[in-house]
Amino acid sequence: MRPRRPPARLIDLALVGVSLLDVWVNVDGDERPALACALLGAFALTLRRRLPLTTFVLTLPSVLVTDAVFATLAALYTLASLTRHRVLLGVCAAAFTACNITVWSWPTPEFADPSDASSTLIAVSYSLAEAVAPVFLGQLAQARRELSLRLAEISKVREREELLITQTVLAKERAQLAREMHDVVSHQVSLIAVQAGALQMRSHDAEVRETASAIRRLSVHTLDELRHMVSVLRASGSRPTELTPQPSLADLQRLVVGSGLDAKLNTDLPDGLAPPLQRAVYRTVQEALTNVRKHAPGARTTIRVQHEDGTVRATVTNTAPTRPPLPLPGSRHGLVGLRQRAELLGGTITSGPTADGGYEVHLELPADGTS
């Protein structure tokens, strides 16, 4: 974790404080013009972020008439950290050097004695180094700031690339799953529908024909849903596609009649419930009836769906089975999926055996749930 930097205003106040200390050490209070220039330079640092060049110009007289140079060096550093104009920085550094080697004697300035080449070279070199140091540090701070921004941009680009790679992998997996569903599941269900239709045509038993008709009708309905699910899986990367047909509470009676079970439906729901609520109730009843058909052959089933005190309740209760269940395959994930759906809508679902050997599934959803 990167350390938190102090607030900018606090840093500016600290720089002004150090500049005032520099003035107090290096400027004689009796020299009013020099003191005024030094104080002007110190307080001008409050403008260094908004007007860096103006701040440097305001601090330059302090170098010319006093030995208080901290404010000017701070202003030069700020200017170098905020501008890319190398020529401007060179001119400012040269101006600082010229002012620093000038001894102001009113009303005319006095420069270093050119006859003493050694002393002059030392003075100029020292002043030039003193001016170049904040320029280099400011440019270094600017490069570091730009590098940090560039690294942040690279990190964002890398995250987007990883997301695109993940989406591509998921799209391939979805396409493969669509092919498997189409080639295997769809083929098997089609065979079931064909065989059921053949059985319906050949049988002379009315009950067998009715059962075969129900099997064929359910197979065709399953194929319709399966084909759309395959199209949804293949539509990866395009706009979201709704799973259709979208069941509603109006389809409950048809679901119960077509289940082939001894089932009774009691509903007491107002019109206008949100579609997600209606789908949740429908899928819960559908899964419960499937479990009854698989695990409790011959059982009587009662479905109660009602709305009371702002809560939608759906209860599916079956009696004990009268025949041994058939060994059918199951993923054991049906109730888990229903529980997750109910939680997304802010509701709950419970299930468990009853005292008479049957089983009960109970769903509760808030009537305003629309997730």
Short mmCIF file of C-alpha atoms in Angstrom, two decimals:
data_model
loop_
_atom_site.label_atom_id
_atom_site.label_comp_id
_atom_site.label_asym_id
_atom_site.label_seq_id
_atom_site.Cartn_x
_atom_site.Cartn_y
_atom_site.Cartn_z
CA MET A 1 0.00 0.00 0.00
CA ARG A 2 1.32 3.39 -0.96
CA PRO A 3 1.83 5.83 1.93
CA ARG A 4 -0.70 8.63 2.08
CA ARG A 5 0.73 12.01 1.15
CA PRO A 6 0.03 15.04 3.36
CA PRO A 7 -2.58 17.52 2.08
CA ALA A 8 -1.31 20.06 -0.47
CA ARG A 9 -2.36 23.02 1.69
CA LEU A 10 -0.34 21.66 4.60
CA ILE A 11 2.75 21.30 2.38
CA ASP A 12 2.36 24.88 1.14
CA LEU A 13 2.10 26.19 4.70
CA ALA A 14 5.21 24.23 5.65
CA LEU A 15 7.15 25.73 2.73
CA VAL A 16 6.03 29.23 3.72
CA GLY A 17 7.15 28.54 7.27
CA VAL A 18 10.59 27.36 6.18
CA SER A 19 10.91 30.40 3.90
CA LEU A 20 10.07 32.75 6.78
CA LEU A 21 12.71 31.01 8.89
CA ASP A 22 15.18 31.54 6.03
CA VAL A 23 14.24 35.24 5.99
CA TRP A 24 14.66 35.53 9.74
CA VAL A 25 18.16 34.00 9.56
CA ASN A 26 19.52 35.77 6.48
CA VAL A 27 17.80 39.17 6.32
CA ASP A 28 18.48 42.12 8.60
CA GLY A 29 15.27 43.63 9.92
CA ASP A 30 16.61 47.15 9.49
CA GLU A 31 16.81 46.74 5.73
CA ARG A 32 13.16 47.39 4.98
CA PRO A 33 13.24 47.02 1.14
CA ALA A 34 15.20 43.76 1.35
CA LEU A 35 12.89 42.46 4.08
CA ALA A 36 9.84 43.35 1.98
CA CYS A 37 11.22 41.47 -1.05
CA ALA A 38 12.04 38.44 1.08
CA LEU A 39 8.58 38.38 2.70
CA LEU A 40 6.93 38.80 -0.69
CA GLY A 41 8.83 35.78 -1.96
CA ALA A 42 7.93 33.69 1.09
CA PHE A 43 4.19 34.37 0.93
CA ALA A 44 4.12 34.05 -2.86
CA LEU A 45 4.63 30.28 -2.39
CA THR A 46 0.92 29.98 -1.65
CA LEU A 47 0.35 30.59 -5.39
CA ARG A 48 2.92 28.09 -6.65
CA ARG A 49 0.45 25.38 -7.77
CA ARG A 50 -1.88 27.70 -9.70
CA LEU A 51 0.67 30.27 -10.98
CA PRO A 52 4.11 28.63 -10.90
CA LEU A 53 5.85 31.09 -13.26
CA THR A 54 4.37 34.14 -11.52
CA THR A 55 5.45 32.73 -8.17
CA PHE A 56 9.02 32.31 -9.41
CA VAL A 57 9.09 35.89 -10.71
CA LEU A 58 7.80 37.20 -7.36
CA THR A 59 10.49 35.32 -5.44
CA LEU A 60 13.38 36.36 -7.70
CA PRO A 61 13.95 39.85 -6.13
CA SER A 62 14.71 38.15 -2.81
CA VAL A 63 17.72 36.44 -4.42
CA LEU A 64 18.88 39.74 -5.85
CA VAL A 65 18.89 41.77 -2.62
CA THR A 66 19.22 39.11 0.13
CA ASP A 67 20.72 35.74 0.92
CA ALA A 68 17.23 34.20 1.50
CA VAL A 69 16.93 31.92 -1.53
CA PHE A 70 14.78 29.06 -0.25
CA ALA A 71 11.52 30.50 -1.58
CA THR A 72 13.01 30.98 -5.04
CA LEU A 73 14.40 27.44 -5.14
CA ALA A 74 11.02 26.03 -4.05
CA ALA A 75 9.25 28.06 -6.75
CA LEU A 76 11.76 26.88 -9.38
CA TYR A 77 11.20 23.24 -8.34
CA THR A 78 7.43 23.66 -8.62
CA LEU A 79 7.75 25.25 -12.06
CA ALA A 80 10.01 22.41 -13.26
CA SER A 81 7.57 19.78 -11.96
CA LEU A 82 4.61 21.32 -13.81
CA THR A 83 5.97 22.41 -17.19
CA ARG A 84 7.60 20.71 -20.17
CA HIS A 85 9.08 23.92 -21.56
CA ARG A 86 12.81 23.22 -21.29
CA VAL A 87 13.83 26.62 -22.71
CA LEU A 88 11.74 28.42 -20.10
CA LEU A 89 13.38 26.37 -17.36
CA GLY A 90 16.83 27.21 -18.73
CA VAL A 91 16.02 30.93 -18.74
CA CYS A 92 14.71 30.76 -15.16
CA ALA A 93 17.83 28.89 -13.99
CA ALA A 94 20.04 31.47 -15.70
CA ALA A 95 18.05 34.30 -14.09
CA PHE A 96 18.51 32.76 -10.67
CA THR A 97 22.26 32.35 -11.28
CA ALA A 98 22.65 35.96 -12.43
CA CYS A 99 20.74 37.30 -9.43
CA ASN A 100 22.61 35.08 -7.02
CA ILE A 101 26.08 36.27 -8.13
CA THR A 102 24.98 39.92 -8.10
CA VAL A 103 25.63 42.07 -5.03
CA TRP A 104 23.10 44.89 -5.04
CA SER A 105 24.49 48.21 -3.92
CA TRP A 106 21.95 50.95 -4.19
CA PRO A 107 21.41 52.40 -6.69
CA THR A 108 23.65 50.22 -8.89
CA PRO A 109 24.37 46.48 -8.68
CA GLU A 110 27.88 45.10 -8.38
CA PHE A 111 28.85 41.81 -10.01
CA ALA A 112 31.68 39.53 -9.01
CA ASP A 113 35.12 40.86 -9.82
CA PRO A 114 36.02 39.41 -13.26
CA SER A 115 39.71 39.89 -12.60
CA ASP A 116 39.60 37.14 -9.99
CA ALA A 117 38.82 34.28 -12.40
CA SER A 118 39.04 31.58 -9.79
CA SER A 119 36.58 33.19 -7.40
CA THR A 120 34.24 34.10 -10.25
CA LEU A 121 34.23 30.56 -11.61
CA ILE A 122 33.51 29.13 -8.20
CA ALA A 123 30.67 31.60 -7.57
CA VAL A 124 29.09 31.03 -10.97
CA SER A 125 29.44 27.23 -10.72
CA TYR A 126 27.92 27.16 -7.25
CA SER A 127 25.01 29.40 -8.24
CA LEU A 128 24.40 27.44 -11.43
CA ALA A 129 24.42 24.14 -9.56
CA GLU A 130 22.06 25.64 -6.98
CA ALA A 131 19.67 26.57 -9.82
CA VAL A 132 19.98 23.33 -11.78
CA ALA A 133 19.32 21.05 -8.78
CA PRO A 134 15.62 22.03 -8.28
CA VAL A 135 15.08 21.95 -12.04
CA PHE A 136 16.32 18.36 -12.24
CA LEU A 137 14.35 17.35 -9.15
CA GLY A 138 11.19 18.95 -10.54
CA GLN A 139 11.60 17.18 -13.88
CA LEU A 140 12.20 13.92 -12.03
CA ALA A 141 9.00 14.40 -10.01
CA GLN A 142 7.09 15.14 -13.23
CA ALA A 143 8.45 11.99 -14.91
CA ARG A 144 7.58 9.90 -11.84
CA ARG A 145 4.02 11.27 -11.82
CA GLU A 146 3.56 10.58 -15.52
CA LEU A 147 5.02 7.10 -15.09
CA SER A 148 2.55 6.35 -12.32
CA LEU A 149 -0.33 7.46 -14.54
CA ARG A 150 0.98 5.36 -17.40
CA LEU A 151 1.30 2.31 -15.16
CA ALA A 152 -2.25 2.83 -13.95
CA GLU A 153 -3.44 2.98 -17.58
CA ILE A 154 -1.48 -0.17 -18.41
CA SER A 155 -3.07 -1.94 -15.44
CA LYS A 156 -6.55 -0.96 -16.62
CA VAL A 157 -5.77 -2.13 -20.15
CA ARG A 158 -4.47 -5.43 -18.79
CA GLU A 159 -7.62 -5.89 -16.70
CA ARG A 160 -9.77 -5.26 -19.78
CA GLU A 161 -7.70 -7.75 -21.77
CA GLU A 162 -8.09 -10.37 -19.04
CA LEU A 163 -11.84 -9.73 -19.00
CA LEU A 164 -12.02 -10.13 -22.77
CA ILE A 165 -10.01 -13.36 -22.58
CA THR A 166 -12.34 -14.66 -19.86
CA GLN A 167 -15.39 -13.75 -21.93
CA THR A 168 -13.88 -15.47 -24.96
CA VAL A 169 -13.25 -18.65 -22.98
CA LEU A 170 -16.78 -18.56 -21.59
CA ALA A 171 -18.17 -18.04 -25.08
CA LYS A 172 -16.31 -21.11 -26.32
CA GLU A 173 -17.56 -23.16 -23.38
CA ARG A 174 -21.12 -21.99 -23.96
CA ALA A 175 -20.86 -22.85 -27.65
CA GLN A 176 -19.53 -26.30 -26.78
CA LEU A 177 -22.32 -26.80 -24.25
CA ALA A 178 -24.86 -25.72 -26.87
CA ARG A 179 -23.49 -28.29 -29.31
CA GLU A 180 -23.64 -31.03 -26.68
CA MET A 181 -27.19 -30.14 -25.73
CA HIS A 182 -28.25 -30.05 -29.36
CA ASP A 183 -26.47 -33.24 -30.41
CA VAL A 184 -27.24 -35.40 -27.37
CA VAL A 185 -30.17 -34.15 -25.31
CA SER A 186 -32.21 -32.84 -28.21
CA HIS A 187 -31.73 -36.07 -30.11
CA GLN A 188 -32.83 -38.23 -27.18
CA VAL A 189 -35.89 -36.09 -26.43
CA SER A 190 -36.85 -36.16 -30.11
CA LEU A 191 -36.71 -39.96 -30.05
CA ILE A 192 -38.94 -39.98 -26.97
CA ALA A 193 -41.47 -37.75 -28.73
CA VAL A 194 -41.41 -39.93 -31.87
CA GLN A 195 -41.80 -43.17 -29.91
CA ALA A 196 -44.62 -41.69 -27.82
CA GLY A 197 -46.42 -40.60 -30.99
CA ALA A 198 -46.03 -44.06 -32.48
CA LEU A 199 -47.34 -45.66 -29.30
CA GLN A 200 -50.33 -43.31 -29.31
CA MET A 201 -51.22 -44.29 -32.87
CA ARG A 202 -50.81 -48.06 -32.44
CA SER A 203 -52.30 -48.69 -29.02
CA HIS A 204 -55.96 -49.59 -28.62
CA ASP A 205 -55.97 -48.89 -24.88
CA ALA A 206 -57.40 -45.44 -24.14
CA GLU A 207 -55.31 -45.01 -20.98
CA VAL A 208 -52.10 -45.92 -22.83
CA ARG A 209 -52.96 -43.51 -25.65
CA GLU A 210 -53.60 -40.73 -23.14
CA THR A 211 -50.28 -41.42 -21.39
CA ALA A 212 -48.42 -41.53 -24.70
CA SER A 213 -50.07 -38.25 -25.73
CA ALA A 214 -48.93 -36.63 -22.48
CA ILE A 215 -45.39 -37.92 -23.00
CA ARG A 216 -45.33 -36.62 -26.56
CA ARG A 217 -46.73 -33.23 -25.52
CA LEU A 218 -44.17 -32.85 -22.73
CA SER A 219 -41.36 -33.91 -25.06
CA VAL A 220 -42.33 -31.33 -27.67
CA HIS A 221 -42.57 -28.65 -24.99
CA THR A 222 -39.14 -29.65 -23.65
CA LEU A 223 -37.69 -29.50 -27.16
CA ASP A 224 -39.04 -25.96 -27.62
CA GLU A 225 -37.40 -24.80 -24.40
CA LEU A 226 -34.21 -26.69 -25.19
CA ARG A 227 -33.91 -25.14 -28.65
CA HIS A 228 -34.25 -21.66 -27.22
CA MET A 229 -31.70 -22.39 -24.49
CA VAL A 230 -29.28 -23.53 -27.18
CA SER A 231 -29.86 -20.29 -29.09
CA VAL A 232 -29.21 -18.31 -25.90
CA LEU A 233 -25.95 -20.15 -25.30
CA ARG A 234 -24.86 -19.51 -28.87
CA ALA A 235 -25.72 -15.82 -28.60
CA SER A 236 -22.71 -15.11 -26.35
CA GLY A 237 -21.44 -11.59 -26.77
CA SER A 238 -24.68 -10.25 -28.24
CA ARG A 239 -27.45 -8.47 -26.41
CA PRO A 240 -29.04 -10.39 -23.53
CA THR A 241 -31.75 -12.78 -24.66
CA GLU A 242 -34.69 -13.67 -22.49
CA LEU A 243 -35.43 -17.34 -21.97
CA THR A 244 -38.72 -18.04 -23.64
CA PRO A 245 -41.36 -19.12 -23.24
CA GLN A 246 -41.56 -17.25 -19.98
CA PRO A 247 -43.96 -19.13 -17.68
CA SER A 248 -46.41 -17.24 -15.50
CA LEU A 249 -49.07 -18.09 -12.95
CA ALA A 250 -51.57 -18.44 -15.78
CA ASP A 251 -49.65 -21.55 -16.88
CA LEU A 252 -49.90 -23.31 -13.50
CA GLN A 253 -53.15 -25.09 -14.28
CA ARG A 254 -51.76 -26.44 -17.56
CA LEU A 255 -48.59 -27.52 -15.72
CA VAL A 256 -50.59 -29.44 -13.08
CA VAL A 257 -52.88 -31.08 -15.63
CA GLY A 258 -49.97 -32.11 -17.80
CA SER A 259 -47.95 -33.53 -14.91
CA GLY A 260 -49.82 -36.84 -15.00
CA LEU A 261 -50.18 -36.79 -11.20
CA ASP A 262 -53.13 -36.90 -8.86
CA ALA A 263 -52.71 -33.21 -8.08
CA LYS A 264 -55.03 -30.42 -6.96
CA LEU A 265 -54.28 -26.73 -7.42
CA ASN A 266 -55.63 -23.98 -5.14
CA THR A 267 -54.62 -20.42 -6.04
CA ASP A 268 -55.57 -17.08 -4.52
CA LEU A 269 -53.32 -14.47 -6.14
CA PRO A 270 -54.07 -10.97 -7.41
CA ASP A 271 -53.30 -9.89 -10.94
CA GLY A 272 -50.24 -7.83 -11.73
CA LEU A 273 -47.58 -9.66 -9.76
CA ALA A 274 -44.06 -9.01 -11.03
CA PRO A 275 -42.91 -11.49 -13.71
CA PRO A 276 -39.90 -12.65 -11.65
CA LEU A 277 -42.27 -13.61 -8.81
CA GLN A 278 -44.54 -15.50 -11.16
CA ARG A 279 -41.60 -17.38 -12.68
CA ALA A 280 -40.25 -18.27 -9.24
CA VAL A 281 -43.60 -19.73 -8.15
CA TYR A 282 -43.99 -21.60 -11.44
CA ARG A 283 -40.49 -23.11 -11.29
CA THR A 284 -40.96 -24.12 -7.67
CA VAL A 285 -44.20 -25.94 -8.41
CA GLN A 286 -42.64 -27.48 -11.52
CA GLU A 287 -39.63 -28.83 -9.61
CA ALA A 288 -41.82 -30.12 -6.77
CA LEU A 289 -44.09 -31.99 -9.19
CA THR A 290 -41.06 -33.46 -10.93
CA ASN A 291 -39.75 -34.74 -7.60
CA VAL A 292 -43.14 -36.23 -6.75
CA ARG A 293 -43.24 -38.02 -10.09
CA LYS A 294 -39.72 -39.37 -9.57
CA HIS A 295 -39.71 -40.21 -5.86
CA ALA A 296 -43.36 -40.67 -4.84
CA PRO A 297 -45.30 -42.61 -7.49
CA GLY A 298 -49.01 -42.80 -6.77
CA ALA A 299 -48.96 -40.00 -4.18
CA ARG A 300 -51.64 -37.35 -4.02
CA THR A 301 -50.36 -33.81 -4.33
CA THR A 302 -51.82 -30.51 -3.19
CA ILE A 303 -50.56 -27.16 -4.48
CA ARG A 304 -51.56 -24.03 -2.56
CA VAL A 305 -50.55 -20.59 -3.84
CA GLN A 306 -51.76 -17.52 -1.97
CA HIS A 307 -51.00 -13.88 -1.26
CA GLU A 308 -51.30 -12.65 2.32
CA ASP A 309 -49.83 -9.71 4.29
CA GLY A 310 -47.55 -8.67 1.45
CA THR A 311 -46.11 -12.17 1.06
CA VAL A 312 -46.59 -14.70 -1.72
CA ARG A 313 -46.64 -18.28 -0.43
CA ALA A 314 -46.53 -21.46 -2.48
CA THR A 315 -46.76 -24.89 -0.82
CA VAL A 316 -46.56 -28.24 -2.58
CA THR A 317 -47.41 -31.21 -0.36
CA ASN A 318 -47.59 -34.85 -1.39
CA THR A 319 -48.66 -37.92 0.54
CA ALA A 320 -46.58 -41.06 0.95
CA PRO A 321 -45.92 -43.00 -2.28
CA THR A 322 -48.09 -46.01 -3.04
CA ARG A 323 -45.59 -47.62 -5.42
CA PRO A 324 -41.82 -48.02 -5.25
CA PRO A 325 -39.99 -45.20 -7.06
CA LEU A 326 -38.26 -45.86 -10.35
CA PRO A 327 -34.44 -45.55 -10.41
CA LEU A 328 -34.25 -42.32 -12.44
CA PRO A 329 -31.11 -40.16 -12.70
CA GLY A 330 -31.02 -36.84 -10.85
CA SER A 331 -28.50 -34.04 -10.28
CA ARG A 332 -29.78 -33.21 -6.77
CA HIS A 333 -29.41 -29.52 -7.67
CA GLY A 334 -33.06 -28.65 -8.26
CA LEU A 335 -33.91 -27.44 -4.77
CA VAL A 336 -30.54 -25.71 -4.51
CA GLY A 337 -31.34 -23.69 -7.63
CA LEU A 338 -34.80 -22.86 -6.29
CA ARG A 339 -33.29 -21.69 -3.01
CA GLN A 340 -30.87 -19.41 -4.84
CA ARG A 341 -33.70 -17.97 -6.96
CA ALA A 342 -35.77 -17.31 -3.83
CA GLU A 343 -32.86 -15.58 -2.09
CA LEU A 344 -32.32 -13.28 -5.08
CA LEU A 345 -35.95 -12.19 -4.71
CA GLY A 346 -35.58 -11.69 -0.95
CA GLY A 347 -37.51 -14.82 -0.02
CA THR A 348 -36.94 -18.27 1.44
CA ILE A 349 -37.72 -21.85 0.54
CA THR A 350 -37.94 -24.81 2.91
CA SER A 351 -38.49 -28.48 2.28
CA GLY A 352 -38.71 -31.67 4.28
CA PRO A 353 -40.72 -34.80 5.05
CA THR A 354 -44.14 -34.65 6.62
CA ALA A 355 -45.51 -36.67 9.53
CA ASP A 356 -47.51 -39.02 7.28
CA GLY A 357 -44.48 -40.03 5.19
CA GLY A 358 -44.96 -37.49 2.45
CA TYR A 359 -42.95 -34.42 1.54
CA GLU A 360 -43.55 -30.67 1.50
CA VAL A 361 -41.90 -27.74 -0.29
CA HIS A 362 -42.77 -24.25 0.98
CA LEU A 363 -41.84 -20.99 -0.79
CA GLU A 364 -42.23 -17.49 0.65
CA LEU A 365 -41.50 -14.34 -1.37
CA PRO A 366 -42.14 -10.66 -0.67
CA ALA A 367 -44.83 -9.40 -3.02
CA ASP A 368 -42.69 -6.40 -4.06
CA GLY A 369 -39.65 -8.52 -5.04
CA THR A 370 -38.59 -7.72 -8.60
CA SER A 371 -34.98 -8.87 -8.81
#
